[in-house]
Amino acid sequence: MSRKRVEPKTPLGKRLTEVREALKFDEREPFAEALGLTVAMLGYYERGDRIPDAGVLALYRERFGINISWLVAGMGDMFDTAPAAPTLAYDVALLQKISDRVETIFAECRQKSPTRSTITEAALIYNELAKTISDIRDVQMVEAILPVLLLRFRERITTPGSGLGKYESSSF
């Protein structure tokens, strides 16, 4: 039996919920994971029990292109720019390669990662790669940039206080 939906107490909480639903996340758990938040914390924000800090609001902008003015004050459109329809499908082979490297890095750092974390990290790296180079099909550029992004990922999970360490919580 599902829980009764509680209406948000604040306009900000309502807009946070609208973002999640607009991005087709019916449940909080996968969306919280994509943001690097706990499900409980996302629930507090969406219900209006707590106000997210600037860092959390920045995650909405960085990860999903959400217009912070709209999020905070309801001004403008939800997205900074209309989400463009992808002209090409994801490069599944490249995404699998990144996912395999993420798993390897977790193992080399002696960290066990849930499958969802591996998928999330691989997708974030793929998106960063797509933002960095103009053509994701350019194998030479991918081979030049991907090691740098993977090194940043390795540093992030091995740096104390990053939230991805072996004994730390999963917040960014």
PDB file of C-alpha atoms in Angstrom, residues 99-109:
ATOM      1  CA  SER A  99      30.001   1.879 -16.697  1.00  0.00           C
ATOM      2  CA  ASP A 100      32.642  -0.863 -16.824  1.00  0.00           C
ATOM      3  CA  ARG A 101      35.378   1.659 -15.948  1.00  0.00           C
ATOM      4  CA  VAL A 102      33.296   3.038 -13.050  1.00  0.00           C
ATOM      5  CA  GLU A 103      32.882  -0.507 -11.672  1.00  0.00           C
ATOM      6  CA  THR A 104      36.622  -1.109 -12.067  1.00  0.00           C
ATOM      7  CA  ILE A 105      37.490   2.133 -10.281  1.00  0.00           C
ATOM      8  CA  PHE A 106      35.145   1.301  -7.393  1.00  0.00           C
ATOM      9  CA  ALA A 107      36.825  -2.129  -7.133  1.00  0.00           C
ATOM     10  CA  GLU A 108      40.356  -0.687  -7.338  1.00  0.00           C
ATOM     11  CA  CYS A 109      39.456   1.737  -4.555  1.00  0.00           C
TER      12      CYS A 109
END
